[in-house]
Amino acid sequence: MLASEGPPPKAFDVPLPIPPVARPVRGEGGADVYEVEQREGRVEILPGRKTTVWGYDGIFPGPTFVARSGRRTVLRVRNGLAVPTVTHLHGGVTPPESDGYPTDLLMPARCSPGGASQAHDSMGDGHDGRVSIGYRAYEYPLPQRAATLWYHDHRMDFSAPQVWRGLAGFFLIGDEEEARLPLPGGDRDVPLMLCDRSFEEDGSFRYPAPGHGHDAFPDGVLGDVQLVNGAPWPVLEVSATRYRFRFLNASNARRYRLRLEAEEGGPGRFVQIGSDGGLLAAPQSLAAVDMAPGERCDAVVDFAGFPVGSRITLRNSAAEGGMRDVMRFHVVRRGRRGERDDSRVPARLAASFERLSPSAAMPVRVFDFRRTSTGEGGEDRQMWTINGQPFRTGAVLASPRLGSVERWRFSSDFHHPVHVHLAQFQVVARGGRPPAAADAGWKDTVDVRPYEVVEVLARFAGYRGRYMLHCHNLEHEDMAMMGDFQVV
């Protein structure tokens, strides 16, 4: 763990902030057009101290984009920072030119006219990224179901420090099927971005210096201050009604096993209604929610069984010490004046949910995520690899056909949250046994535990072109644990 300088803030002392919802600047050709600027901002994360963040519109988390399935969204990003960036819509079914490939750099707006060619040259042979200066328009047609997605930086070799500094936010897709369900909505539909950070004594983010993080923290950087929506161990005042929480693990490397513990009485429960790719076929009641970096879980919590005045703590039993606490819910009323909780969780959620079945005709591909001695540069160098090879652009690991379903097997020597761009998949086996509760529904990220094999059925719908799979432990990603595949 990377220790902060100075004492940690007091837990459960600040209210939970909710990221602002972005508004489109115009409609254009049937699309909603948004403009956002990546820039530095000074925000109060630790009480009484200011932190410089790299944020979309200078805030952390960035603004929440709310879109509709099938309606094109155009995100015009201006880079007002001093470093190149790449924006990836995590979970998006997106054309390859807008997917956020790690060498598709957006150079700073104040970059010199020759900056793009210089950046391309500096990336070396085989790094054939699309380089823009100042502005870039990412187009998201969104041919997919309602789901909780998120967007974040994906720059080659620098995703970990740039996300750590704040380049991340929610992207929510809705559709008619979800809108018809009587789920909690309005201010009882709450996005919760979970991540950990470390701080210098003056309040600035603490992260290993360039060239030191990979050697000193080969398993990934863990912070010692728990943040939810950018606030340390916050409190949310709730009524004794149902709430929908959109949990997102936006940490670089930290895993969560979330539980609800009341000061008095029994533990609370989660009713999971959705995963990475949207609604489940049916809800499942869970005592704990497991989340690796990059994963999402939509869950309903009913506070009706807790007396007014109750304090329920969201805890992470996968952590130690003060990091076992995440945030707190304080039941302050039975309901607002005139408020009636007519929400419920129906026994059937997604009528359109399709279950994939394996067949002997399916292509089977194997991807082994492992620390490997590469011997690069004449040295016995340890690197995080896929199938024994560090990432090289142009080295295609698979060529699935558009519209096909393939059986992919992921194996591991460590906890590796495997993220597949473009494709949505269903987990069919874990260690030779049925999937775990956390594997339910359509997924784009799955936690592969040490010395375990996870089998998924992946559908490659949407677009032809170059995409990638990688470990979503961001330090591992920056240490070349990525691979290309080409949809043909």
Short mmCIF file of C-alpha atoms in Angstrom, two decimals:
data_model
loop_
_atom_site.label_atom_id
_atom_site.label_comp_id
_atom_site.label_asym_id
_atom_site.label_seq_id
_atom_site.Cartn_x
_atom_site.Cartn_y
_atom_site.Cartn_z
CA MET A 1 0.00 0.00 0.00
CA LEU A 2 1.19 3.52 -0.78
CA ALA A 3 1.00 5.43 2.51
CA SER A 4 -0.20 9.03 2.62
CA GLU A 5 1.80 11.77 4.29
CA GLY A 6 -0.12 13.20 7.23
CA PRO A 7 -3.14 11.87 9.12
CA PRO A 8 -6.16 10.53 7.22
CA PRO A 9 -9.42 12.49 7.30
CA LYS A 10 -12.14 11.53 9.76
CA ALA A 11 -14.45 8.86 8.42
CA PHE A 12 -18.16 9.56 7.89
CA ASP A 13 -17.69 13.32 8.26
CA VAL A 14 -18.61 14.64 4.79
CA PRO A 15 -21.76 14.24 2.69
CA LEU A 16 -21.70 12.09 -0.44
CA PRO A 17 -21.34 14.30 -3.53
CA ILE A 18 -23.21 13.41 -6.72
CA PRO A 19 -21.41 14.19 -10.01
CA PRO A 20 -23.27 16.76 -12.14
CA VAL A 21 -25.15 15.55 -15.21
CA ALA A 22 -23.72 16.89 -18.48
CA ARG A 23 -26.02 18.70 -20.88
CA PRO A 24 -25.64 18.50 -24.67
CA VAL A 25 -24.60 21.74 -26.32
CA ARG A 26 -26.72 20.97 -29.39
CA GLY A 27 -28.43 18.34 -31.47
CA GLU A 28 -26.84 17.59 -34.80
CA GLY A 29 -28.03 15.09 -37.40
CA GLY A 30 -29.98 13.05 -34.86
CA ALA A 31 -27.10 13.05 -32.37
CA ASP A 32 -26.58 14.66 -28.98
CA VAL A 33 -23.34 16.64 -29.02
CA TYR A 34 -21.44 17.27 -25.81
CA GLU A 35 -18.32 19.31 -25.23
CA VAL A 36 -15.96 18.62 -22.35
CA GLU A 37 -12.48 19.86 -21.51
CA GLN A 38 -9.77 17.91 -19.80
CA ARG A 39 -8.07 20.42 -17.51
CA GLU A 40 -6.61 20.92 -14.08
CA GLY A 41 -8.94 21.85 -11.25
CA ARG A 42 -8.51 22.62 -7.58
CA VAL A 43 -11.01 20.69 -5.48
CA GLU A 44 -11.43 19.97 -1.78
CA ILE A 45 -11.18 16.22 -1.28
CA LEU A 46 -9.52 16.24 2.14
CA PRO A 47 -11.32 18.75 4.41
CA GLY A 48 -9.42 22.02 4.60
CA ARG A 49 -6.95 21.14 1.84
CA LYS A 50 -7.01 21.57 -1.92
CA THR A 51 -6.08 18.85 -4.41
CA THR A 52 -5.10 19.51 -8.01
CA VAL A 53 -6.99 17.03 -10.18
CA TRP A 54 -6.82 16.26 -13.86
CA GLY A 55 -10.51 16.15 -14.61
CA TYR A 56 -13.06 16.26 -17.36
CA ASP A 57 -14.25 19.87 -16.95
CA GLY A 58 -11.73 20.08 -14.12
CA ILE A 59 -13.76 17.95 -11.67
CA PHE A 60 -13.37 14.48 -10.18
CA PRO A 61 -15.33 12.39 -10.94
CA GLY A 62 -16.10 13.97 -14.30
CA PRO A 63 -19.65 14.89 -15.34
CA THR A 64 -22.13 12.04 -15.79
CA PHE A 65 -23.34 11.56 -19.36
CA VAL A 66 -26.88 10.22 -19.67
CA ALA A 67 -27.66 8.76 -23.10
CA ARG A 68 -30.32 6.66 -24.82
CA SER A 69 -29.78 3.31 -26.44
CA GLY A 70 -29.56 3.68 -30.22
CA ARG A 71 -29.25 7.48 -30.17
CA ARG A 72 -25.85 8.64 -31.35
CA THR A 73 -23.80 10.59 -28.83
CA VAL A 74 -20.85 12.73 -29.92
CA LEU A 75 -18.34 13.64 -27.23
CA ARG A 76 -16.06 16.50 -28.29
CA VAL A 77 -13.05 16.43 -25.98
CA ARG A 78 -10.60 19.32 -25.68
CA ASN A 79 -7.25 18.54 -24.08
CA GLY A 80 -6.34 21.49 -21.87
CA LEU A 81 -3.74 19.49 -19.97
CA ALA A 82 0.01 19.44 -20.60
CA VAL A 83 0.09 15.71 -21.48
CA PRO A 84 -1.47 13.52 -24.18
CA THR A 85 -4.70 11.69 -23.33
CA VAL A 86 -6.96 8.96 -24.71
CA THR A 87 -10.64 8.58 -23.76
CA HIS A 88 -12.15 5.08 -23.62
CA LEU A 89 -15.87 4.41 -23.12
CA HIS A 90 -15.61 1.31 -20.95
CA GLY A 91 -18.38 -1.12 -21.91
CA GLY A 92 -19.31 0.78 -25.06
CA VAL A 93 -20.08 -0.94 -28.34
CA THR A 94 -18.08 1.62 -30.25
CA PRO A 95 -16.50 1.99 -33.73
CA PRO A 96 -12.74 1.31 -33.54
CA GLU A 97 -11.76 4.90 -34.37
CA SER A 98 -13.64 6.11 -31.25
CA ASP A 99 -12.88 3.20 -28.92
CA GLY A 100 -9.90 4.81 -27.22
CA TYR A 101 -7.07 2.65 -28.50
CA PRO A 102 -4.05 3.47 -26.29
CA THR A 103 -1.97 5.06 -29.06
CA ASP A 104 -4.85 7.14 -30.48
CA LEU A 105 -3.50 10.19 -28.70
CA LEU A 106 -5.19 13.53 -28.19
CA MET A 107 -2.31 15.96 -27.85
CA PRO A 108 -2.59 19.10 -25.69
CA ALA A 109 -4.37 22.05 -27.29
CA ARG A 110 -1.21 24.12 -26.89
CA CYS A 111 0.86 21.48 -28.68
CA SER A 112 3.00 22.79 -31.56
CA PRO A 113 1.91 22.01 -35.14
CA GLY A 114 4.64 19.39 -35.36
CA GLY A 115 3.64 17.82 -32.06
CA ALA A 116 1.49 15.10 -33.61
CA SER A 117 4.25 13.79 -35.86
CA GLN A 118 6.77 14.04 -33.02
CA ALA A 119 4.44 12.05 -30.76
CA HIS A 120 3.99 9.42 -33.46
CA ASP A 121 7.75 9.15 -33.95
CA SER A 122 8.38 8.90 -30.22
CA MET A 123 6.08 5.88 -29.92
CA GLY A 124 8.42 3.84 -32.08
CA ASP A 125 7.85 1.25 -34.78
CA GLY A 126 4.45 -0.35 -35.00
CA HIS A 127 2.66 2.29 -32.91
CA ASP A 128 0.21 3.36 -35.62
CA GLY A 129 -2.12 5.48 -33.53
CA ARG A 130 -4.43 8.20 -34.79
CA VAL A 131 -3.00 11.41 -33.31
CA SER A 132 -5.02 14.63 -32.97
CA ILE A 133 -4.10 18.03 -31.55
CA GLY A 134 -6.38 19.95 -29.23
CA TYR A 135 -9.80 18.47 -30.03
CA ARG A 136 -11.19 15.07 -30.83
CA ALA A 137 -14.77 13.98 -31.48
CA TYR A 138 -15.60 10.51 -30.12
CA GLU A 139 -18.75 9.07 -31.71
CA TYR A 140 -20.86 6.59 -29.76
CA PRO A 141 -23.80 5.10 -31.74
CA LEU A 142 -24.77 3.03 -28.64
CA PRO A 143 -26.36 -0.03 -30.30
CA GLN A 144 -26.72 -1.70 -26.90
CA ARG A 145 -28.97 -2.23 -23.91
CA ALA A 146 -29.39 0.11 -20.96
CA ALA A 147 -26.28 -0.19 -18.79
CA THR A 148 -23.98 1.58 -16.35
CA LEU A 149 -20.80 2.39 -18.26
CA TRP A 150 -17.90 4.68 -17.42
CA TYR A 151 -15.26 6.61 -19.31
CA HIS A 152 -11.62 7.03 -18.39
CA ASP A 153 -8.16 7.73 -19.73
CA HIS A 154 -6.51 4.93 -21.70
CA ARG A 155 -3.18 6.41 -22.76
CA MET A 156 -0.40 3.98 -23.58
CA ASP A 157 1.88 3.44 -20.55
CA PHE A 158 0.14 6.20 -18.53
CA SER A 159 -3.42 5.03 -17.85
CA ALA A 160 -2.71 4.34 -14.17
CA PRO A 161 -1.30 7.75 -13.12
CA GLN A 162 -3.74 9.70 -15.29
CA VAL A 163 -6.84 7.91 -13.97
CA TRP A 164 -5.38 8.25 -10.45
CA ARG A 165 -5.28 12.02 -10.98
CA GLY A 166 -8.96 12.11 -11.87
CA LEU A 167 -9.68 11.31 -15.54
CA ALA A 168 -12.81 9.19 -15.06
CA GLY A 169 -16.59 9.53 -14.89
CA PHE A 170 -19.96 7.79 -15.36
CA PHE A 171 -21.73 7.20 -18.68
CA LEU A 172 -25.28 5.88 -18.23
CA ILE A 173 -27.38 4.40 -21.04
CA GLY A 174 -31.14 4.06 -20.72
CA ASP A 175 -33.74 2.30 -22.86
CA GLU A 176 -37.49 1.70 -22.96
CA GLU A 177 -37.29 -1.75 -21.36
CA GLU A 178 -35.55 -0.39 -18.28
CA ALA A 179 -37.80 2.69 -18.13
CA ARG A 180 -40.90 0.49 -17.88
CA LEU A 181 -39.64 -1.21 -14.72
CA PRO A 182 -40.79 0.17 -11.33
CA LEU A 183 -37.22 0.54 -10.03
CA PRO A 184 -36.15 3.39 -7.74
CA GLY A 185 -35.45 6.53 -9.74
CA GLY A 186 -34.75 10.24 -9.42
CA ASP A 187 -32.59 11.04 -6.41
CA ARG A 188 -32.93 7.41 -5.29
CA ASP A 189 -30.92 6.25 -8.34
CA VAL A 190 -27.39 6.92 -7.08
CA PRO A 191 -24.08 6.36 -8.92
CA LEU A 192 -21.25 5.36 -6.58
CA MET A 193 -17.70 5.50 -7.93
CA LEU A 194 -15.44 3.59 -5.54
CA CYS A 195 -11.69 4.15 -5.64
CA ASP A 196 -8.71 4.57 -3.33
CA ARG A 197 -6.07 7.29 -3.35
CA SER A 198 -3.07 8.41 -1.34
CA PHE A 199 -2.18 12.03 -0.55
CA GLU A 200 0.77 14.24 0.23
CA GLU A 201 0.61 16.34 3.38
CA ASP A 202 -0.48 19.41 1.37
CA GLY A 203 -3.46 17.51 -0.06
CA SER A 204 -2.02 16.72 -3.49
CA PHE A 205 -2.35 13.22 -4.90
CA ARG A 206 0.54 10.92 -4.06
CA TYR A 207 1.61 8.44 -6.74
CA PRO A 208 4.95 6.74 -7.46
CA ALA A 209 7.35 8.83 -9.49
CA PRO A 210 7.72 7.88 -13.19
CA GLY A 211 9.92 4.83 -13.54
CA HIS A 212 9.43 3.75 -9.91
CA GLY A 213 5.81 2.56 -9.72
CA HIS A 214 6.26 -0.58 -11.79
CA ASP A 215 9.23 -1.79 -9.78
CA ALA A 216 8.02 -0.78 -6.32
CA PHE A 217 4.37 -1.77 -6.86
CA PRO A 218 4.36 -4.68 -9.32
CA ASP A 219 0.97 -5.86 -8.04
CA GLY A 220 -0.63 -2.44 -8.54
CA VAL A 221 -0.92 0.71 -6.42
CA LEU A 222 -3.26 0.66 -3.43
CA GLY A 223 -4.17 3.91 -1.68
CA ASP A 224 -4.96 4.36 2.00
CA VAL A 225 -7.89 6.79 1.68
CA GLN A 226 -11.20 5.38 0.48
CA LEU A 227 -13.12 7.70 -1.85
CA VAL A 228 -16.71 7.48 -3.05
CA ASN A 229 -17.60 9.96 -5.78
CA GLY A 230 -14.37 11.74 -4.90
CA ALA A 231 -15.12 12.18 -1.16
CA PRO A 232 -13.37 10.33 1.71
CA TRP A 233 -15.61 7.87 3.59
CA PRO A 234 -18.76 9.94 2.94
CA VAL A 235 -22.28 9.76 4.40
CA LEU A 236 -25.54 9.59 2.45
CA GLU A 237 -28.75 10.51 4.27
CA VAL A 238 -31.53 8.21 3.09
CA SER A 239 -35.22 7.67 3.73
CA ALA A 240 -36.56 4.30 4.81
CA THR A 241 -37.28 3.38 1.18
CA ARG A 242 -35.64 1.53 -1.69
CA TYR A 243 -32.56 2.94 -3.42
CA ARG A 244 -30.81 1.88 -6.58
CA PHE A 245 -27.02 2.08 -6.31
CA ARG A 246 -24.81 1.88 -9.41
CA PHE A 247 -21.57 0.56 -7.93
CA LEU A 248 -18.42 1.10 -10.00
CA ASN A 249 -14.96 -0.10 -9.00
CA ALA A 250 -12.79 2.65 -10.52
CA SER A 251 -9.73 1.76 -8.44
CA ASN A 252 -6.38 1.11 -10.08
CA ALA A 253 -5.87 -2.21 -8.32
CA ARG A 254 -8.13 -2.53 -5.25
CA ARG A 255 -10.79 -5.24 -5.10
CA TYR A 256 -13.99 -5.00 -3.07
CA ARG A 257 -16.21 -7.44 -1.24
CA LEU A 258 -19.00 -5.13 -0.17
CA ARG A 259 -21.24 -5.80 2.81
CA LEU A 260 -23.88 -3.76 4.65
CA GLU A 261 -23.48 -3.71 8.43
CA ALA A 262 -25.93 -1.90 10.72
CA GLU A 263 -24.92 -0.58 14.14
CA GLU A 264 -27.90 -2.45 15.55
CA GLY A 265 -29.75 -5.38 14.08
CA GLY A 266 -28.80 -7.76 11.32
CA PRO A 267 -26.80 -7.08 8.17
CA GLY A 268 -28.43 -5.58 5.12
CA ARG A 269 -28.70 -7.29 1.74
CA PHE A 270 -28.24 -6.27 -1.85
CA VAL A 271 -30.69 -7.19 -4.58
CA GLN A 272 -28.58 -7.19 -7.72
CA ILE A 273 -30.51 -6.09 -10.80
CA GLY A 274 -27.71 -5.45 -13.28
CA SER A 275 -24.06 -6.04 -14.11
CA ASP A 276 -21.55 -4.57 -16.58
CA GLY A 277 -23.77 -5.03 -19.63
CA GLY A 278 -27.14 -4.07 -18.14
CA LEU A 279 -30.13 -5.71 -16.51
CA LEU A 280 -30.07 -9.33 -15.37
CA ALA A 281 -32.83 -11.68 -16.45
CA ALA A 282 -33.97 -11.87 -12.82
CA PRO A 283 -32.81 -10.25 -9.57
CA GLN A 284 -30.54 -12.06 -7.16
CA SER A 285 -30.34 -11.44 -3.42
CA LEU A 286 -26.76 -11.16 -2.16
CA ALA A 287 -25.15 -10.80 1.25
CA ALA A 288 -21.97 -9.48 -0.43
CA VAL A 289 -21.00 -7.90 -3.73
CA ASP A 290 -17.60 -8.78 -5.23
CA MET A 291 -16.03 -6.25 -7.61
CA ALA A 292 -12.65 -6.18 -9.32
CA PRO A 293 -11.32 -3.01 -10.99
CA GLY A 294 -13.52 -2.01 -13.92
CA GLU A 295 -16.58 -4.01 -12.87
CA ARG A 296 -20.01 -2.53 -12.19
CA CYS A 297 -22.96 -3.82 -10.18
CA ASP A 298 -26.45 -2.31 -10.09
CA ALA A 299 -28.17 -3.19 -6.83
CA VAL A 300 -31.26 -2.15 -4.90
CA VAL A 301 -31.06 -1.72 -1.13
CA ASP A 302 -34.27 -1.44 0.89
CA PHE A 303 -33.84 0.67 4.02
CA ALA A 304 -37.49 0.15 5.11
CA GLY A 305 -36.43 -2.48 7.62
CA PHE A 306 -34.17 -0.06 9.52
CA PRO A 307 -35.56 2.33 12.16
CA VAL A 308 -35.12 6.06 11.64
CA GLY A 309 -31.73 7.02 13.09
CA SER A 310 -30.05 3.81 11.94
CA ARG A 311 -26.53 3.99 10.56
CA ILE A 312 -25.58 1.32 8.05
CA THR A 313 -21.95 1.08 7.02
CA LEU A 314 -20.85 -0.16 3.62
CA ARG A 315 -17.74 -2.22 4.32
CA ASN A 316 -15.08 -3.89 2.21
CA SER A 317 -14.20 -7.22 3.79
CA ALA A 318 -11.46 -7.69 1.18
CA ALA A 319 -9.45 -4.84 2.77
CA GLU A 320 -7.70 -4.26 6.07
CA GLY A 321 -7.62 -1.53 8.70
CA GLY A 322 -9.36 1.73 7.91
CA MET A 323 -9.86 0.65 4.31
CA ARG A 324 -12.48 -1.84 5.48
CA ASP A 325 -14.89 1.10 5.71
CA VAL A 326 -16.26 2.52 2.46
CA MET A 327 -19.14 4.87 3.32
CA ARG A 328 -22.18 5.15 5.58
CA PHE A 329 -25.93 5.42 5.07
CA HIS A 330 -27.93 7.33 7.69
CA VAL A 331 -31.68 6.68 7.77
CA VAL A 332 -33.06 10.11 8.67
CA ARG A 333 -36.80 9.82 7.83
CA ARG A 334 -39.57 7.40 6.97
CA GLY A 335 -40.08 9.33 3.74
CA ARG A 336 -40.35 12.89 2.57
CA ARG A 337 -43.63 14.67 3.05
CA GLY A 338 -45.96 13.35 0.38
CA GLU A 339 -43.39 10.77 -0.72
CA ARG A 340 -44.67 7.30 -1.37
CA ASP A 341 -42.33 4.49 -2.23
CA ASP A 342 -44.10 2.73 -5.07
CA SER A 343 -40.89 1.20 -6.39
CA ARG A 344 -40.33 -2.53 -6.41
CA VAL A 345 -38.02 -5.13 -7.91
CA PRO A 346 -40.02 -7.35 -10.27
CA ALA A 347 -39.30 -11.05 -10.47
CA ARG A 348 -38.41 -10.63 -14.13
CA LEU A 349 -36.17 -7.77 -15.22
CA ALA A 350 -34.95 -8.11 -18.81
CA ALA A 351 -37.50 -9.87 -20.99
CA SER A 352 -35.06 -9.55 -23.88
CA PHE A 353 -32.20 -11.26 -22.01
CA GLU A 354 -30.55 -13.89 -24.20
CA ARG A 355 -28.61 -16.74 -22.65
CA LEU A 356 -25.74 -18.01 -24.75
CA SER A 357 -25.02 -21.72 -24.96
CA PRO A 358 -21.68 -23.30 -25.91
CA SER A 359 -21.43 -25.45 -28.99
CA ALA A 360 -18.76 -27.72 -30.42
CA ALA A 361 -18.55 -25.50 -33.50
CA MET A 362 -17.47 -22.43 -31.55
CA PRO A 363 -13.86 -21.30 -31.89
CA VAL A 364 -11.98 -21.72 -28.60
CA ARG A 365 -9.18 -19.32 -27.74
CA VAL A 366 -6.88 -19.31 -24.71
CA PHE A 367 -5.38 -16.23 -23.06
CA ASP A 368 -2.94 -16.72 -20.20
CA PHE A 369 -2.33 -13.65 -18.00
CA ARG A 370 0.98 -14.14 -16.24
CA ARG A 371 4.18 -12.53 -15.05
CA THR A 372 6.86 -13.68 -17.47
CA SER A 373 10.62 -13.34 -17.79
CA THR A 374 11.06 -11.77 -21.22
CA GLY A 375 14.81 -11.29 -21.42
CA GLU A 376 14.30 -8.01 -23.28
CA GLY A 377 17.35 -5.80 -23.76
CA GLY A 378 19.67 -8.60 -22.71
CA GLU A 379 18.23 -8.57 -19.18
CA ASP A 380 16.11 -11.06 -17.30
CA ARG A 381 13.17 -8.68 -17.05
CA GLN A 382 9.88 -9.63 -15.40
CA MET A 383 6.81 -8.30 -17.19
CA TRP A 384 3.06 -8.84 -17.01
CA THR A 385 2.15 -10.61 -20.26
CA ILE A 386 -0.62 -12.33 -22.21
CA ASN A 387 0.39 -15.73 -23.61
CA GLY A 388 3.97 -14.98 -22.62
CA GLN A 389 4.25 -11.81 -24.71
CA PRO A 390 4.14 -8.13 -23.72
CA PHE A 391 1.89 -5.84 -25.75
CA ARG A 392 2.89 -4.96 -29.29
CA THR A 393 0.56 -3.04 -31.58
CA GLY A 394 -0.03 -4.99 -34.75
CA ALA A 395 0.40 -8.37 -33.04
CA VAL A 396 -3.11 -9.81 -33.43
CA LEU A 397 -4.04 -12.48 -30.88
CA ALA A 398 -7.42 -13.39 -32.40
CA SER A 399 -9.60 -12.59 -35.44
CA PRO A 400 -13.25 -13.26 -34.52
CA ARG A 401 -15.91 -12.75 -37.17
CA LEU A 402 -18.43 -9.95 -36.81
CA GLY A 403 -21.62 -11.29 -35.23
CA SER A 404 -19.98 -14.51 -34.05
CA VAL A 405 -19.79 -16.02 -30.58
CA GLU A 406 -16.52 -17.56 -29.38
CA ARG A 407 -15.44 -19.43 -26.27
CA TRP A 408 -12.54 -17.64 -24.61
CA ARG A 409 -10.55 -19.13 -21.72
CA PHE A 410 -8.68 -16.81 -19.36
CA SER A 411 -6.04 -18.20 -16.98
CA SER A 412 -3.95 -16.37 -14.43
CA ASP A 413 -1.17 -16.43 -11.83
CA PHE A 414 -2.58 -13.45 -9.88
CA HIS A 415 -5.82 -11.49 -9.57
CA HIS A 416 -6.26 -10.16 -13.09
CA PRO A 417 -9.53 -8.37 -13.95
CA VAL A 418 -9.76 -9.10 -17.67
CA HIS A 419 -11.52 -6.44 -19.77
CA VAL A 420 -12.53 -7.04 -23.39
CA HIS A 421 -13.28 -4.02 -25.57
CA LEU A 422 -16.37 -4.03 -27.84
CA ALA A 423 -17.50 -7.57 -26.95
CA GLN A 424 -20.03 -8.46 -24.30
CA PHE A 425 -19.71 -11.90 -22.75
CA GLN A 426 -21.33 -14.34 -20.35
CA VAL A 427 -19.28 -16.35 -17.85
CA VAL A 428 -20.03 -20.08 -18.19
CA ALA A 429 -17.41 -21.66 -15.91
CA ARG A 430 -14.99 -20.69 -13.17
CA GLY A 431 -12.32 -23.20 -12.17
CA GLY A 432 -14.32 -25.97 -13.79
CA ARG A 433 -17.37 -25.10 -11.69
CA PRO A 434 -20.46 -22.97 -12.33
CA PRO A 435 -19.99 -19.18 -12.37
CA ALA A 436 -19.93 -17.17 -9.14
CA ALA A 437 -22.72 -14.80 -8.11
CA ALA A 438 -20.59 -11.84 -9.23
CA ASP A 439 -20.41 -13.31 -12.74
CA ALA A 440 -24.13 -12.92 -13.47
CA GLY A 441 -25.43 -11.26 -16.61
CA TRP A 442 -23.66 -9.74 -19.58
CA LYS A 443 -20.11 -8.72 -18.71
CA ASP A 444 -17.17 -6.87 -20.21
CA THR A 445 -14.81 -7.37 -17.24
CA VAL A 446 -14.24 -10.49 -15.16
CA ASP A 447 -11.95 -11.15 -12.21
CA VAL A 448 -9.65 -14.09 -12.92
CA ARG A 449 -8.26 -15.29 -9.61
CA PRO A 450 -4.80 -16.81 -9.04
CA TYR A 451 -4.27 -20.10 -10.87
CA GLU A 452 -7.85 -20.21 -12.05
CA VAL A 453 -9.42 -20.69 -15.48
CA VAL A 454 -12.50 -18.62 -16.35
CA GLU A 455 -14.45 -19.51 -19.48
CA VAL A 456 -16.69 -16.99 -21.22
CA LEU A 457 -18.86 -16.90 -24.32
CA ALA A 458 -18.10 -13.61 -26.07
CA ARG A 459 -20.28 -12.04 -28.75
CA PHE A 460 -18.53 -9.78 -31.26
CA ALA A 461 -21.37 -7.56 -32.45
CA GLY A 462 -21.22 -4.00 -33.68
CA TYR A 463 -18.18 -3.19 -35.81
CA ARG A 464 -15.21 -4.59 -37.63
CA GLY A 465 -11.76 -3.35 -36.76
CA ARG A 466 -8.99 -3.43 -34.17
CA TYR A 467 -9.85 -3.77 -30.49
CA MET A 468 -8.05 -5.06 -27.44
CA LEU A 469 -8.27 -7.09 -24.27
CA HIS A 470 -6.20 -6.32 -21.21
CA CYS A 471 -5.86 -6.57 -17.47
CA HIS A 472 -7.79 -3.74 -15.79
CA ASN A 473 -5.32 -3.54 -12.94
CA LEU A 474 -4.11 -0.25 -14.40
CA GLU A 475 -0.49 -0.71 -13.37
CA HIS A 476 -0.52 -4.11 -15.11
CA GLU A 477 -2.08 -2.52 -18.18
CA ASP A 478 0.71 0.06 -18.24
CA MET A 479 3.20 -2.77 -17.85
CA ALA A 480 2.12 -4.16 -21.25
CA MET A 481 -0.55 -6.69 -20.14
CA MET A 482 -2.65 -5.99 -23.24
CA GLY A 483 -3.32 -7.62 -26.57
CA ASP A 484 -4.99 -6.77 -29.88
CA PHE A 485 -7.75 -8.66 -31.61
CA GLN A 486 -9.22 -7.89 -35.02
CA VAL A 487 -12.95 -8.27 -35.74
CA VAL A 488 -13.21 -9.33 -39.38
#
